[in-house]
mmCIF file with all atom_site columns, C-alpha atoms in Angstrom:
data_model
loop_
_atom_site.group_PDB
_atom_site.id
_atom_site.type_symbol
_atom_site.label_atom_id
_atom_site.label_alt_id
_atom_site.label_comp_id
_atom_site.label_asym_id
_atom_site.label_entity_id
_atom_site.label_seq_id
_atom_site.pdbx_PDB_ins_code
_atom_site.Cartn_x
_atom_site.Cartn_y
_atom_site.Cartn_z
_atom_site.occupancy
_atom_site.B_iso_or_equiv
_atom_site.pdbx_formal_charge
_atom_site.auth_seq_id
_atom_site.auth_comp_id
_atom_site.auth_asym_id
_atom_site.auth_atom_id
_atom_site.pdbx_PDB_model_num
ATOM 1   C CA . UNK B 1 1   ? -8.267  -14.587 1.286   1.00 71.00 ? 830  UNK B CA 1
ATOM 2   C CA . UNK B 1 2   ? -9.678  -11.347 2.622   1.00 83.00 ? 831  UNK B CA 1
ATOM 3   C CA . UNK B 1 3   ? -9.175  -11.196 6.363   1.00 93.00 ? 832  UNK B CA 1
ATOM 4   C CA . UNK B 1 4   ? -11.136 -7.963  6.748   1.00 96.00 ? 833  UNK B CA 1
ATOM 5   C CA . UNK B 1 5   ? -14.375 -7.497  4.867   1.00 96.00 ? 834  UNK B CA 1
ATOM 6   C CA . UNK B 1 6   ? -16.794 -4.647  4.449   1.00 96.00 ? 835  UNK B CA 1
ATOM 7   C CA . UNK B 1 7   ? -19.757 -6.247  2.772   1.00 92.00 ? 836  UNK B CA 1
ATOM 8   C CA . UNK B 1 8   ? -21.612 -3.053  1.967   1.00 94.00 ? 837  UNK B CA 1
ATOM 9   C CA . UNK B 1 9   ? -19.842 -1.195  -0.836  1.00 94.00 ? 838  UNK B CA 1
ATOM 10  C CA . UNK B 1 10  ? -22.078 1.825   -0.435  1.00 96.00 ? 839  UNK B CA 1
ATOM 11  C CA . UNK B 1 11  ? -24.486 3.491   1.958   1.00 96.00 ? 840  UNK B CA 1
ATOM 12  C CA . UNK B 1 12  ? -26.841 6.412   1.483   1.00 97.00 ? 841  UNK B CA 1
ATOM 13  C CA . UNK B 1 13  ? -28.258 8.246   4.481   1.00 98.00 ? 842  UNK B CA 1
ATOM 14  C CA . UNK B 1 14  ? -30.198 11.404  5.115   1.00 98.00 ? 843  UNK B CA 1
ATOM 15  C CA . UNK B 1 15  ? -28.485 14.269  6.887   1.00 97.00 ? 844  UNK B CA 1
ATOM 16  C CA . UNK B 1 16  ? -29.098 14.125  10.617  1.00 97.00 ? 845  UNK B CA 1
ATOM 17  C CA . UNK B 1 17  ? -29.747 10.390  10.659  1.00 98.00 ? 846  UNK B CA 1
ATOM 18  C CA . UNK B 1 18  ? -27.426 7.655   11.825  1.00 98.00 ? 847  UNK B CA 1
ATOM 19  C CA . UNK B 1 19  ? -24.881 5.999   9.528   1.00 98.00 ? 848  UNK B CA 1
ATOM 20  C CA . UNK B 1 20  ? -23.947 2.447   10.465  1.00 98.00 ? 849  UNK B CA 1
ATOM 21  C CA . UNK B 1 21  ? -20.962 0.868   8.778   1.00 98.00 ? 850  UNK B CA 1
ATOM 22  C CA . UNK B 1 22  ? -20.095 -2.767  9.304   1.00 98.00 ? 851  UNK B CA 1
ATOM 23  C CA . UNK B 1 23  ? -16.882 -4.726  9.169   1.00 98.00 ? 852  UNK B CA 1
ATOM 24  C CA . UNK B 1 24  ? -16.170 -8.430  9.650   1.00 98.00 ? 853  UNK B CA 1
ATOM 25  C CA . UNK B 1 25  ? -12.848 -10.141 10.182  1.00 97.00 ? 854  UNK B CA 1
ATOM 26  C CA . UNK B 1 26  ? -11.665 -13.716 10.145  1.00 97.00 ? 855  UNK B CA 1
ATOM 27  C CA . UNK B 1 27  ? -8.289  -13.543 11.881  1.00 95.00 ? 856  UNK B CA 1
ATOM 28  C CA . UNK B 1 28  ? -8.875  -14.170 15.590  1.00 94.00 ? 857  UNK B CA 1
ATOM 29  C CA . UNK B 1 29  ? -5.411  -12.781 16.324  1.00 94.00 ? 858  UNK B CA 1
ATOM 30  C CA . UNK B 1 30  ? -6.483  -9.259  15.390  1.00 96.00 ? 859  UNK B CA 1
ATOM 31  C CA . UNK B 1 31  ? -6.613  -7.211  18.580  1.00 94.00 ? 860  UNK B CA 1
ATOM 32  C CA . UNK B 1 32  ? -6.659  -3.606  17.444  1.00 94.00 ? 861  UNK B CA 1
ATOM 33  C CA . UNK B 1 33  ? -9.136  -2.083  15.051  1.00 95.00 ? 862  UNK B CA 1
ATOM 34  C CA . UNK B 1 34  ? -9.307  1.299   13.370  1.00 95.00 ? 863  UNK B CA 1
ATOM 35  C CA . UNK B 1 35  ? -11.657 3.249   11.153  1.00 96.00 ? 864  UNK B CA 1
ATOM 36  C CA . UNK B 1 36  ? -10.432 5.650   8.509   1.00 96.00 ? 865  UNK B CA 1
ATOM 37  C CA . UNK B 1 37  ? -12.168 8.146   6.271   1.00 96.00 ? 866  UNK B CA 1
ATOM 38  C CA . UNK B 1 38  ? -10.808 8.726   2.795   1.00 94.00 ? 867  UNK B CA 1
ATOM 39  C CA . UNK B 1 39  ? -11.475 11.177  0.006   1.00 93.00 ? 868  UNK B CA 1
ATOM 40  C CA . UNK B 1 40  ? -10.364 10.454  -3.578  1.00 88.00 ? 869  UNK B CA 1
ATOM 41  C CA . UNK B 1 41  ? -6.688  11.118  -4.257  1.00 86.00 ? 870  UNK B CA 1
ATOM 42  C CA . UNK B 1 42  ? -5.972  11.690  -0.559  1.00 90.00 ? 871  UNK B CA 1
ATOM 43  C CA . UNK B 1 43  ? -4.540  9.605   2.217   1.00 91.00 ? 872  UNK B CA 1
ATOM 44  C CA . UNK B 1 44  ? -6.833  8.073   4.842   1.00 93.00 ? 873  UNK B CA 1
ATOM 45  C CA . UNK B 1 45  ? -7.687  10.139  7.892   1.00 92.00 ? 874  UNK B CA 1
ATOM 46  C CA . UNK B 1 46  ? -7.920  8.399   11.243  1.00 92.00 ? 875  UNK B CA 1
ATOM 47  C CA . UNK B 1 47  ? -11.351 8.493   12.881  1.00 95.00 ? 876  UNK B CA 1
ATOM 48  C CA . UNK B 1 48  ? -11.460 6.161   15.837  1.00 95.00 ? 877  UNK B CA 1
ATOM 49  C CA . UNK B 1 49  ? -9.960  2.953   17.108  1.00 94.00 ? 878  UNK B CA 1
ATOM 50  C CA . UNK B 1 50  ? -10.733 0.209   19.575  1.00 95.00 ? 879  UNK B CA 1
ATOM 51  C CA . UNK B 1 51  ? -8.694  -2.383  21.378  1.00 94.00 ? 880  UNK B CA 1
ATOM 52  C CA . UNK B 1 52  ? -9.958  -5.926  21.764  1.00 94.00 ? 881  UNK B CA 1
ATOM 53  C CA . UNK B 1 53  ? -10.185 -5.465  25.527  1.00 94.00 ? 882  UNK B CA 1
ATOM 54  C CA . UNK B 1 54  ? -13.089 -3.088  24.971  1.00 96.00 ? 883  UNK B CA 1
ATOM 55  C CA . UNK B 1 55  ? -16.418 -3.469  23.263  1.00 96.00 ? 884  UNK B CA 1
ATOM 56  C CA . UNK B 1 56  ? -17.190 0.187   22.708  1.00 98.00 ? 885  UNK B CA 1
ATOM 57  C CA . UNK B 1 57  ? -15.323 3.399   22.136  1.00 97.00 ? 886  UNK B CA 1
ATOM 58  C CA . UNK B 1 58  ? -16.873 6.786   21.581  1.00 97.00 ? 887  UNK B CA 1
ATOM 59  C CA . UNK B 1 59  ? -15.458 10.046  20.259  1.00 96.00 ? 888  UNK B CA 1
ATOM 60  C CA . UNK B 1 60  ? -17.901 12.803  19.520  1.00 97.00 ? 889  UNK B CA 1
ATOM 61  C CA . UNK B 1 61  ? -20.241 11.742  16.735  1.00 98.00 ? 890  UNK B CA 1
ATOM 62  C CA . UNK B 1 62  ? -18.323 8.505   16.160  1.00 98.00 ? 891  UNK B CA 1
ATOM 63  C CA . UNK B 1 63  ? -18.802 5.298   18.114  1.00 98.00 ? 892  UNK B CA 1
ATOM 64  C CA . UNK B 1 64  ? -17.169 1.981   17.348  1.00 98.00 ? 893  UNK B CA 1
ATOM 65  C CA . UNK B 1 65  ? -18.607 -1.270  18.649  1.00 98.00 ? 894  UNK B CA 1
ATOM 66  C CA . UNK B 1 66  ? -16.651 -4.514  18.770  1.00 98.00 ? 895  UNK B CA 1
ATOM 67  C CA . UNK B 1 67  ? -18.189 -7.973  19.053  1.00 97.00 ? 896  UNK B CA 1
ATOM 68  C CA . UNK B 1 68  ? -15.257 -10.332 19.410  1.00 96.00 ? 897  UNK B CA 1
ATOM 69  C CA . UNK B 1 69  ? -17.294 -13.509 19.474  1.00 96.00 ? 898  UNK B CA 1
ATOM 70  C CA . UNK B 1 70  ? -18.866 -12.574 16.147  1.00 97.00 ? 899  UNK B CA 1
ATOM 71  C CA . UNK B 1 71  ? -15.636 -11.092 14.812  1.00 97.00 ? 900  UNK B CA 1
ATOM 72  C CA . UNK B 1 72  ? -17.600 -8.019  13.876  1.00 98.00 ? 901  UNK B CA 1
ATOM 73  C CA . UNK B 1 73  ? -17.225 -4.318  14.404  1.00 97.00 ? 902  UNK B CA 1
ATOM 74  C CA . UNK B 1 74  ? -19.332 -1.390  13.432  1.00 98.00 ? 903  UNK B CA 1
ATOM 75  C CA . UNK B 1 75  ? -18.967 2.353   13.197  1.00 98.00 ? 904  UNK B CA 1
ATOM 76  C CA . UNK B 1 76  ? -21.893 4.580   14.083  1.00 98.00 ? 905  UNK B CA 1
ATOM 77  C CA . UNK B 1 77  ? -21.935 8.182   12.955  1.00 98.00 ? 906  UNK B CA 1
ATOM 78  C CA . UNK B 1 78  ? -24.657 10.296  14.475  1.00 97.00 ? 907  UNK B CA 1
ATOM 79  C CA . UNK B 1 79  ? -25.842 12.722  13.376  1.00 98.00 ? 908  UNK B CA 1
ATOM 80  C CA . UNK B 1 80  ? -24.592 12.271  9.824   1.00 98.00 ? 909  UNK B CA 1
ATOM 81  C CA . UNK B 1 81  ? -23.490 15.408  8.024   1.00 97.00 ? 910  UNK B CA 1
ATOM 82  C CA . UNK B 1 82  ? -22.937 16.093  4.312   1.00 96.00 ? 911  UNK B CA 1
ATOM 83  C CA . UNK B 1 83  ? -19.211 16.471  5.027   1.00 95.00 ? 912  UNK B CA 1
ATOM 84  C CA . UNK B 1 84  ? -19.168 12.850  6.138   1.00 97.00 ? 913  UNK B CA 1
ATOM 85  C CA . UNK B 1 85  ? -19.619 11.754  2.522   1.00 97.00 ? 914  UNK B CA 1
ATOM 86  C CA . UNK B 1 86  ? -16.478 9.756   1.775   1.00 97.00 ? 915  UNK B CA 1
ATOM 87  C CA . UNK B 1 87  ? -15.162 6.213   1.660   1.00 96.00 ? 916  UNK B CA 1
ATOM 88  C CA . UNK B 1 88  ? -14.706 4.568   5.046   1.00 97.00 ? 917  UNK B CA 1
ATOM 89  C CA . UNK B 1 89  ? -12.216 1.783   5.666   1.00 96.00 ? 918  UNK B CA 1
ATOM 90  C CA . UNK B 1 90  ? -11.922 -0.458  8.643   1.00 97.00 ? 919  UNK B CA 1
ATOM 91  C CA . UNK B 1 91  ? -8.496  -1.848  9.427   1.00 96.00 ? 920  UNK B CA 1
ATOM 92  C CA . UNK B 1 92  ? -7.097  -4.369  11.868  1.00 96.00 ? 921  UNK B CA 1
ATOM 93  C CA . UNK B 1 93  ? -3.753  -5.307  13.304  1.00 94.00 ? 922  UNK B CA 1
ATOM 94  C CA . UNK B 1 94  ? -2.445  -8.022  15.573  1.00 93.00 ? 923  UNK B CA 1
ATOM 95  C CA . UNK B 1 95  ? 0.168   -8.158  18.258  1.00 84.00 ? 924  UNK B CA 1
ATOM 96  C CA . UNK B 1 96  ? 2.444   -5.334  19.198  1.00 75.00 ? 925  UNK B CA 1
ATOM 97  C CA . UNK B 1 97  ? 1.662   -1.712  18.498  1.00 77.00 ? 926  UNK B CA 1
ATOM 98  C CA . UNK B 1 98  ? 2.946   -0.603  15.130  1.00 84.00 ? 927  UNK B CA 1
ATOM 99  C CA . UNK B 1 99  ? 2.321   -3.867  13.331  1.00 89.00 ? 928  UNK B CA 1
ATOM 100 C CA . UNK B 1 100 ? 0.923   -3.757  9.829   1.00 93.00 ? 929  UNK B CA 1
ATOM 101 C CA . UNK B 1 101 ? -2.704  -2.920  9.173   1.00 94.00 ? 930  UNK B CA 1
ATOM 102 C CA . UNK B 1 102 ? -5.023  -5.050  7.071   1.00 95.00 ? 931  UNK B CA 1
ATOM 103 C CA . UNK B 1 103 ? -7.759  -3.042  5.393   1.00 96.00 ? 932  UNK B CA 1
ATOM 104 C CA . UNK B 1 104 ? -11.291 -3.867  4.404   1.00 96.00 ? 933  UNK B CA 1
ATOM 105 C CA . UNK B 1 105 ? -12.588 -3.032  0.964   1.00 94.00 ? 934  UNK B CA 1
ATOM 106 C CA . UNK B 1 106 ? -14.245 0.212   2.008   1.00 96.00 ? 935  UNK B CA 1
ATOM 107 C CA . UNK B 1 107 ? -17.799 1.545   2.148   1.00 97.00 ? 936  UNK B CA 1
ATOM 108 C CA . UNK B 1 108 ? -18.757 4.645   0.217   1.00 97.00 ? 937  UNK B CA 1
ATOM 109 C CA . UNK B 1 109 ? -21.066 6.827   2.276   1.00 98.00 ? 938  UNK B CA 1
ATOM 110 C CA . UNK B 1 110 ? -23.279 9.482   0.772   1.00 98.00 ? 939  UNK B CA 1
ATOM 111 C CA . UNK B 1 111 ? -25.042 11.826  3.153   1.00 97.00 ? 940  UNK B CA 1
ATOM 112 C CA . UNK B 1 112 ? -27.902 13.620  1.457   1.00 96.00 ? 941  UNK B CA 1
ATOM 113 C CA . UNK B 1 113 ? -28.840 17.130  2.618   1.00 92.00 ? 942  UNK B CA 1
ATOM 114 C CA . UNK G 2 1   ? -1.066  16.504  15.355  1.00 72.00 ? 1100 UNK G CA 1
ATOM 115 C CA . UNK G 2 2   ? 1.159   14.049  13.578  1.00 83.00 ? 1101 UNK G CA 1
ATOM 116 C CA . UNK G 2 3   ? 1.840   14.927  9.955   1.00 88.00 ? 1102 UNK G CA 1
ATOM 117 C CA . UNK G 2 4   ? 3.331   12.864  7.157   1.00 93.00 ? 1103 UNK G CA 1
ATOM 118 C CA . UNK G 2 5   ? 4.356   14.740  4.052   1.00 95.00 ? 1104 UNK G CA 1
ATOM 119 C CA . UNK G 2 6   ? 4.348   12.712  0.834   1.00 97.00 ? 1105 UNK G CA 1
ATOM 120 C CA . UNK G 2 7   ? 5.788   13.960  -2.459  1.00 97.00 ? 1106 UNK G CA 1
ATOM 121 C CA . UNK G 2 8   ? 5.097   14.206  -5.267  1.00 97.00 ? 1107 UNK G CA 1
ATOM 122 C CA . UNK G 2 9   ? 1.318   14.205  -5.161  1.00 96.00 ? 1108 UNK G CA 1
ATOM 123 C CA . UNK G 2 10  ? 1.211   13.115  -8.759  1.00 96.00 ? 1109 UNK G CA 1
ATOM 124 C CA . UNK G 2 11  ? 3.733   12.096  -11.377 1.00 97.00 ? 1110 UNK G CA 1
ATOM 125 C CA . UNK G 2 12  ? 3.650   11.007  -15.001 1.00 97.00 ? 1111 UNK G CA 1
ATOM 126 C CA . UNK G 2 13  ? 6.590   9.041   -16.312 1.00 96.00 ? 1112 UNK G CA 1
ATOM 127 C CA . UNK G 2 14  ? 7.549   7.112   -19.408 1.00 97.00 ? 1113 UNK G CA 1
ATOM 128 C CA . UNK G 2 15  ? 7.728   3.339   -19.469 1.00 97.00 ? 1114 UNK G CA 1
ATOM 129 C CA . UNK G 2 16  ? 11.129  2.080   -18.457 1.00 97.00 ? 1115 UNK G CA 1
ATOM 130 C CA . UNK G 2 17  ? 12.045  5.014   -16.263 1.00 97.00 ? 1116 UNK G CA 1
ATOM 131 C CA . UNK G 2 18  ? 12.239  5.085   -12.474 1.00 97.00 ? 1117 UNK G CA 1
ATOM 132 C CA . UNK G 2 19  ? 10.217  7.214   -10.098 1.00 98.00 ? 1118 UNK G CA 1
ATOM 133 C CA . UNK G 2 20  ? 10.991  8.048   -6.484  1.00 98.00 ? 1119 UNK G CA 1
ATOM 134 C CA . UNK G 2 21  ? 8.306   8.858   -3.930  1.00 98.00 ? 1120 UNK G CA 1
ATOM 135 C CA . UNK G 2 22  ? 9.245   10.428  -0.600  1.00 97.00 ? 1121 UNK G CA 1
ATOM 136 C CA . UNK G 2 23  ? 7.515   10.326  2.735   1.00 96.00 ? 1122 UNK G CA 1
ATOM 137 C CA . UNK G 2 24  ? 8.605   12.463  5.652   1.00 94.00 ? 1123 UNK G CA 1
ATOM 138 C CA . UNK G 2 25  ? 7.286   12.503  9.185   1.00 91.00 ? 1124 UNK G CA 1
ATOM 139 C CA . UNK G 2 26  ? 7.340   16.168  10.079  1.00 90.00 ? 1125 UNK G CA 1
ATOM 140 C CA . UNK G 2 27  ? 6.837   16.259  13.820  1.00 86.00 ? 1126 UNK G CA 1
ATOM 141 C CA . UNK G 2 28  ? 7.577   12.784  15.088  1.00 87.00 ? 1127 UNK G CA 1
ATOM 142 C CA . UNK G 2 29  ? 9.982   9.931   14.596  1.00 89.00 ? 1128 UNK G CA 1
ATOM 143 C CA . UNK G 2 30  ? 8.647   7.169   12.401  1.00 89.00 ? 1129 UNK G CA 1
ATOM 144 C CA . UNK G 2 31  ? 10.008  3.891   13.665  1.00 87.00 ? 1130 UNK G CA 1
ATOM 145 C CA . UNK G 2 32  ? 8.076   2.006   11.024  1.00 92.00 ? 1131 UNK G CA 1
ATOM 146 C CA . UNK G 2 33  ? 6.962   2.994   7.557   1.00 94.00 ? 1132 UNK G CA 1
ATOM 147 C CA . UNK G 2 34  ? 4.340   1.167   5.524   1.00 96.00 ? 1133 UNK G CA 1
ATOM 148 C CA . UNK G 2 35  ? 3.829   1.486   1.778   1.00 97.00 ? 1134 UNK G CA 1
ATOM 149 C CA . UNK G 2 36  ? 0.457   0.769   0.203   1.00 97.00 ? 1135 UNK G CA 1
ATOM 150 C CA . UNK G 2 37  ? -0.977  0.913   -3.266  1.00 96.00 ? 1136 UNK G CA 1
ATOM 151 C CA . UNK G 2 38  ? -4.583  1.420   -4.142  1.00 93.00 ? 1137 UNK G CA 1
ATOM 152 C CA . UNK G 2 39  ? -6.228  0.667   -7.470  1.00 88.00 ? 1138 UNK G CA 1
ATOM 153 C CA . UNK G 2 40  ? -9.408  2.553   -8.391  1.00 86.00 ? 1139 UNK G CA 1
ATOM 154 C CA . UNK G 2 41  ? -12.346 1.673   -6.150  1.00 84.00 ? 1140 UNK G CA 1
ATOM 155 C CA . UNK G 2 42  ? -10.332 -0.942  -4.320  1.00 88.00 ? 1141 UNK G CA 1
ATOM 156 C CA . UNK G 2 43  ? -8.825  -1.259  -0.897  1.00 91.00 ? 1142 UNK G CA 1
ATOM 157 C CA . UNK G 2 44  ? -5.357  -0.312  0.279   1.00 93.00 ? 1143 UNK G CA 1
ATOM 158 C CA . UNK G 2 45  ? -2.990  -3.188  -0.309  1.00 95.00 ? 1144 UNK G CA 1
ATOM 159 C CA . UNK G 2 46  ? 0.148   -3.303  1.791   1.00 96.00 ? 1145 UNK G CA 1
ATOM 160 C CA . UNK G 2 47  ? 3.286   -3.579  -0.303  1.00 97.00 ? 1146 UNK G CA 1
ATOM 161 C CA . UNK G 2 48  ? 6.019   -3.526  2.304   1.00 96.00 ? 1147 UNK G CA 1
ATOM 162 C CA . UNK G 2 49  ? 6.986   -2.601  5.844   1.00 94.00 ? 1148 UNK G CA 1
ATOM 163 C CA . UNK G 2 50  ? 10.253  -0.937  6.701   1.00 92.00 ? 1149 UNK G CA 1
ATOM 164 C CA . UNK G 2 51  ? 11.982  -0.137  9.955   1.00 88.00 ? 1150 UNK G CA 1
ATOM 165 C CA . UNK G 2 52  ? 14.627  2.525   10.155  1.00 82.00 ? 1151 UNK G CA 1
ATOM 166 C CA . UNK G 2 53  ? 18.017  1.158   9.241   1.00 80.00 ? 1152 UNK G CA 1
ATOM 167 C CA . UNK G 2 54  ? 16.717  -2.272  8.268   1.00 83.00 ? 1153 UNK G CA 1
ATOM 168 C CA . UNK G 2 55  ? 15.754  -3.929  5.021   1.00 88.00 ? 1154 UNK G CA 1
ATOM 169 C CA . UNK G 2 56  ? 12.118  -3.719  4.116   1.00 92.00 ? 1155 UNK G CA 1
ATOM 170 C CA . UNK G 2 57  ? 9.802   -6.688  4.504   1.00 94.00 ? 1156 UNK G CA 1
ATOM 171 C CA . UNK G 2 58  ? 7.762   -7.184  1.353   1.00 96.00 ? 1157 UNK G CA 1
ATOM 172 C CA . UNK G 2 59  ? 4.316   -8.713  1.134   1.00 95.00 ? 1158 UNK G CA 1
ATOM 173 C CA . UNK G 2 60  ? 3.812   -11.816 -0.954  1.00 94.00 ? 1159 UNK G CA 1
ATOM 174 C CA . UNK G 2 61  ? 3.688   -11.044 -4.638  1.00 94.00 ? 1160 UNK G CA 1
ATOM 175 C CA . UNK G 2 62  ? 5.467   -7.675  -4.400  1.00 95.00 ? 1161 UNK G CA 1
ATOM 176 C CA . UNK G 2 63  ? 8.723   -7.563  -6.338  1.00 94.00 ? 1162 UNK G CA 1
ATOM 177 C CA . UNK G 2 64  ? 11.396  -6.184  -4.059  1.00 93.00 ? 1163 UNK G CA 1
ATOM 178 C CA . UNK G 2 65  ? 13.747  -5.440  -6.945  1.00 95.00 ? 1164 UNK G CA 1
ATOM 179 C CA . UNK G 2 66  ? 11.076  -3.390  -8.651  1.00 96.00 ? 1165 UNK G CA 1
ATOM 180 C CA . UNK G 2 67  ? 9.808   -1.479  -5.648  1.00 97.00 ? 1166 UNK G CA 1
ATOM 181 C CA . UNK G 2 68  ? 12.894  -0.302  -3.779  1.00 96.00 ? 1167 UNK G CA 1
ATOM 182 C CA . UNK G 2 69  ? 12.267  0.981   -0.275  1.00 94.00 ? 1168 UNK G CA 1
ATOM 183 C CA . UNK G 2 70  ? 14.751  2.958   1.733   1.00 91.00 ? 1169 UNK G CA 1
ATOM 184 C CA . UNK G 2 71  ? 14.213  4.023   5.329   1.00 89.00 ? 1170 UNK G CA 1
ATOM 185 C CA . UNK G 2 72  ? 17.505  5.663   6.115   1.00 82.00 ? 1171 UNK G CA 1
ATOM 186 C CA . UNK G 2 73  ? 16.323  7.904   8.924   1.00 89.00 ? 1172 UNK G CA 1
ATOM 187 C CA . UNK G 2 74  ? 13.537  8.105   11.453  1.00 89.00 ? 1173 UNK G CA 1
ATOM 188 C CA . UNK G 2 75  ? 11.844  10.852  9.444   1.00 91.00 ? 1174 UNK G CA 1
ATOM 189 C CA . UNK G 2 76  ? 12.308  9.790   5.826   1.00 93.00 ? 1175 UNK G CA 1
ATOM 190 C CA . UNK G 2 77  ? 11.364  6.792   3.736   1.00 94.00 ? 1176 UNK G CA 1
ATOM 191 C CA . UNK G 2 78  ? 11.419  6.512   -0.037  1.00 95.00 ? 1177 UNK G CA 1
ATOM 192 C CA . UNK G 2 79  ? 9.781   4.177   -2.512  1.00 97.00 ? 1178 UNK G CA 1
ATOM 193 C CA . UNK G 2 80  ? 11.395  3.906   -5.936  1.00 97.00 ? 1179 UNK G CA 1
ATOM 194 C CA . UNK G 2 81  ? 9.447   2.261   -8.717  1.00 98.00 ? 1180 UNK G CA 1
ATOM 195 C CA . UNK G 2 82  ? 12.113  0.990   -11.091 1.00 97.00 ? 1181 UNK G CA 1
ATOM 196 C CA . UNK G 2 83  ? 11.618  0.341   -14.786 1.00 97.00 ? 1182 UNK G CA 1
ATOM 197 C CA . UNK G 2 84  ? 8.042   1.465   -14.532 1.00 97.00 ? 1183 UNK G CA 1
ATOM 198 C CA . UNK G 2 85  ? 5.360   -0.088  -16.712 1.00 96.00 ? 1184 UNK G CA 1
ATOM 199 C CA . UNK G 2 86  ? 1.788   1.067   -17.354 1.00 96.00 ? 1185 UNK G CA 1
ATOM 200 C CA . UNK G 2 87  ? 0.488   -1.627  -15.002 1.00 95.00 ? 1186 UNK G CA 1
ATOM 201 C CA . UNK G 2 88  ? 2.393   0.114   -12.189 1.00 96.00 ? 1187 UNK G CA 1
ATOM 202 C CA . UNK G 2 89  ? 0.059   3.078   -12.571 1.00 96.00 ? 1188 UNK G CA 1
ATOM 203 C CA . UNK G 2 90  ? -1.697  3.360   -9.250  1.00 95.00 ? 1189 UNK G CA 1
ATOM 204 C CA . UNK G 2 91  ? -2.147  5.451   -6.136  1.00 96.00 ? 1190 UNK G CA 1
ATOM 205 C CA . UNK G 2 92  ? 0.701   4.908   -3.686  1.00 97.00 ? 1191 UNK G CA 1
ATOM 206 C CA . UNK G 2 93  ? 0.310   5.848   -0.014  1.00 97.00 ? 1192 UNK G CA 1
ATOM 207 C CA . UNK G 2 94  ? 2.770   5.744   2.833   1.00 96.00 ? 1193 UNK G CA 1
ATOM 208 C CA . UNK G 2 95  ? 1.951   5.409   6.496   1.00 95.00 ? 1194 UNK G CA 1
ATOM 209 C CA . UNK G 2 96  ? 4.230   6.131   9.390   1.00 93.00 ? 1195 UNK G CA 1
ATOM 210 C CA . UNK G 2 97  ? 4.033   4.656   12.833  1.00 91.00 ? 1196 UNK G CA 1
ATOM 211 C CA . UNK G 2 98  ? 5.838   6.623   15.470  1.00 85.00 ? 1197 UNK G CA 1
ATOM 212 C CA . UNK G 2 99  ? 6.509   6.780   19.149  1.00 73.00 ? 1198 UNK G CA 1
ATOM 213 C CA . UNK G 2 100 ? 6.155   9.695   21.422  1.00 60.00 ? 1199 UNK G CA 1
ATOM 214 C CA . UNK G 2 101 ? 2.971   11.633  21.953  1.00 54.00 ? 1200 UNK G CA 1
ATOM 215 C CA . UNK G 2 102 ? -0.302  10.480  20.493  1.00 57.00 ? 1201 UNK G CA 1
ATOM 216 C CA . UNK G 2 103 ? 1.093   9.035   17.288  1.00 56.00 ? 1202 UNK G CA 1
ATOM 217 C CA . UNK G 2 104 ? -0.496  6.006   15.755  1.00 79.00 ? 1203 UNK G CA 1
ATOM 218 C CA . UNK G 2 105 ? -0.610  5.273   12.088  1.00 90.00 ? 1204 UNK G CA 1
ATOM 219 C CA . UNK G 2 106 ? -0.407  8.523   10.154  1.00 92.00 ? 1205 UNK G CA 1
ATOM 220 C CA . UNK G 2 107 ? -0.891  8.461   6.414   1.00 94.00 ? 1206 UNK G CA 1
ATOM 221 C CA . UNK G 2 108 ? 0.626   10.595  3.734   1.00 95.00 ? 1207 UNK G CA 1
ATOM 222 C CA . UNK G 2 109 ? -1.580  12.276  1.159   1.00 95.00 ? 1208 UNK G CA 1
ATOM 223 C CA . UNK G 2 110 ? -0.705  9.783   -1.542  1.00 96.00 ? 1209 UNK G CA 1
ATOM 224 C CA . UNK G 2 111 ? 0.993   9.852   -4.942  1.00 97.00 ? 1210 UNK G CA 1
ATOM 225 C CA . UNK G 2 112 ? -0.847  9.251   -8.184  1.00 96.00 ? 1211 UNK G CA 1
ATOM 226 C CA . UNK G 2 113 ? 1.590   7.533   -10.564 1.00 97.00 ? 1212 UNK G CA 1
ATOM 227 C CA . UNK G 2 114 ? 0.738   7.317   -14.238 1.00 97.00 ? 1213 UNK G CA 1
ATOM 228 C CA . UNK G 2 115 ? 3.120   5.438   -16.504 1.00 97.00 ? 1214 UNK G CA 1
ATOM 229 C CA . UNK G 2 116 ? 2.710   6.162   -20.203 1.00 97.00 ? 1215 UNK G CA 1
#
């Protein structure tokens, strides 16, 4: 049973516009959420995270929103750039820092020039 | 920033042989190491979690005698795929969680294993 789901396998967006990636989870014990960017044959690169005590975290072009009641989080990238084209994974963990991460299935983003 | 070095980046081996993959945290102490595998166009699936000096904790369905994990120091963890079979061909990624500074979960660059 997938505890973290990314229901959109792919997303295409024009350069300069906003990219919105969604992630849903079922485990109510998850309290820390992360977004990673990944290129083929490389390890994931950390983008941004959010703790369950917050509902929004912003870092430059990246903003993560958390809706605990809906068990839903989203990543906004604005403005989108061609270099943002990659696969994006959301991940979640529960309990103490350093516990294992559970990953979603990923969303492939293509930013068109 | 935190860096995890993973080697080799790719390896081809014959069926029945063993392959060792290394992960080193270069500028921080990794109290916990995680090993994942990723099949093409799929998510990262956690295989096992290891803490320095302790036995690894394997996820359900992962054969501990086939995927040997050693975490002998705070900067080095190894994954050995024993008696490799073609179905073990995959992309293996390590992740280190460390303390001190701004270190969260740092991933290695991955190892592409092809068993022929």
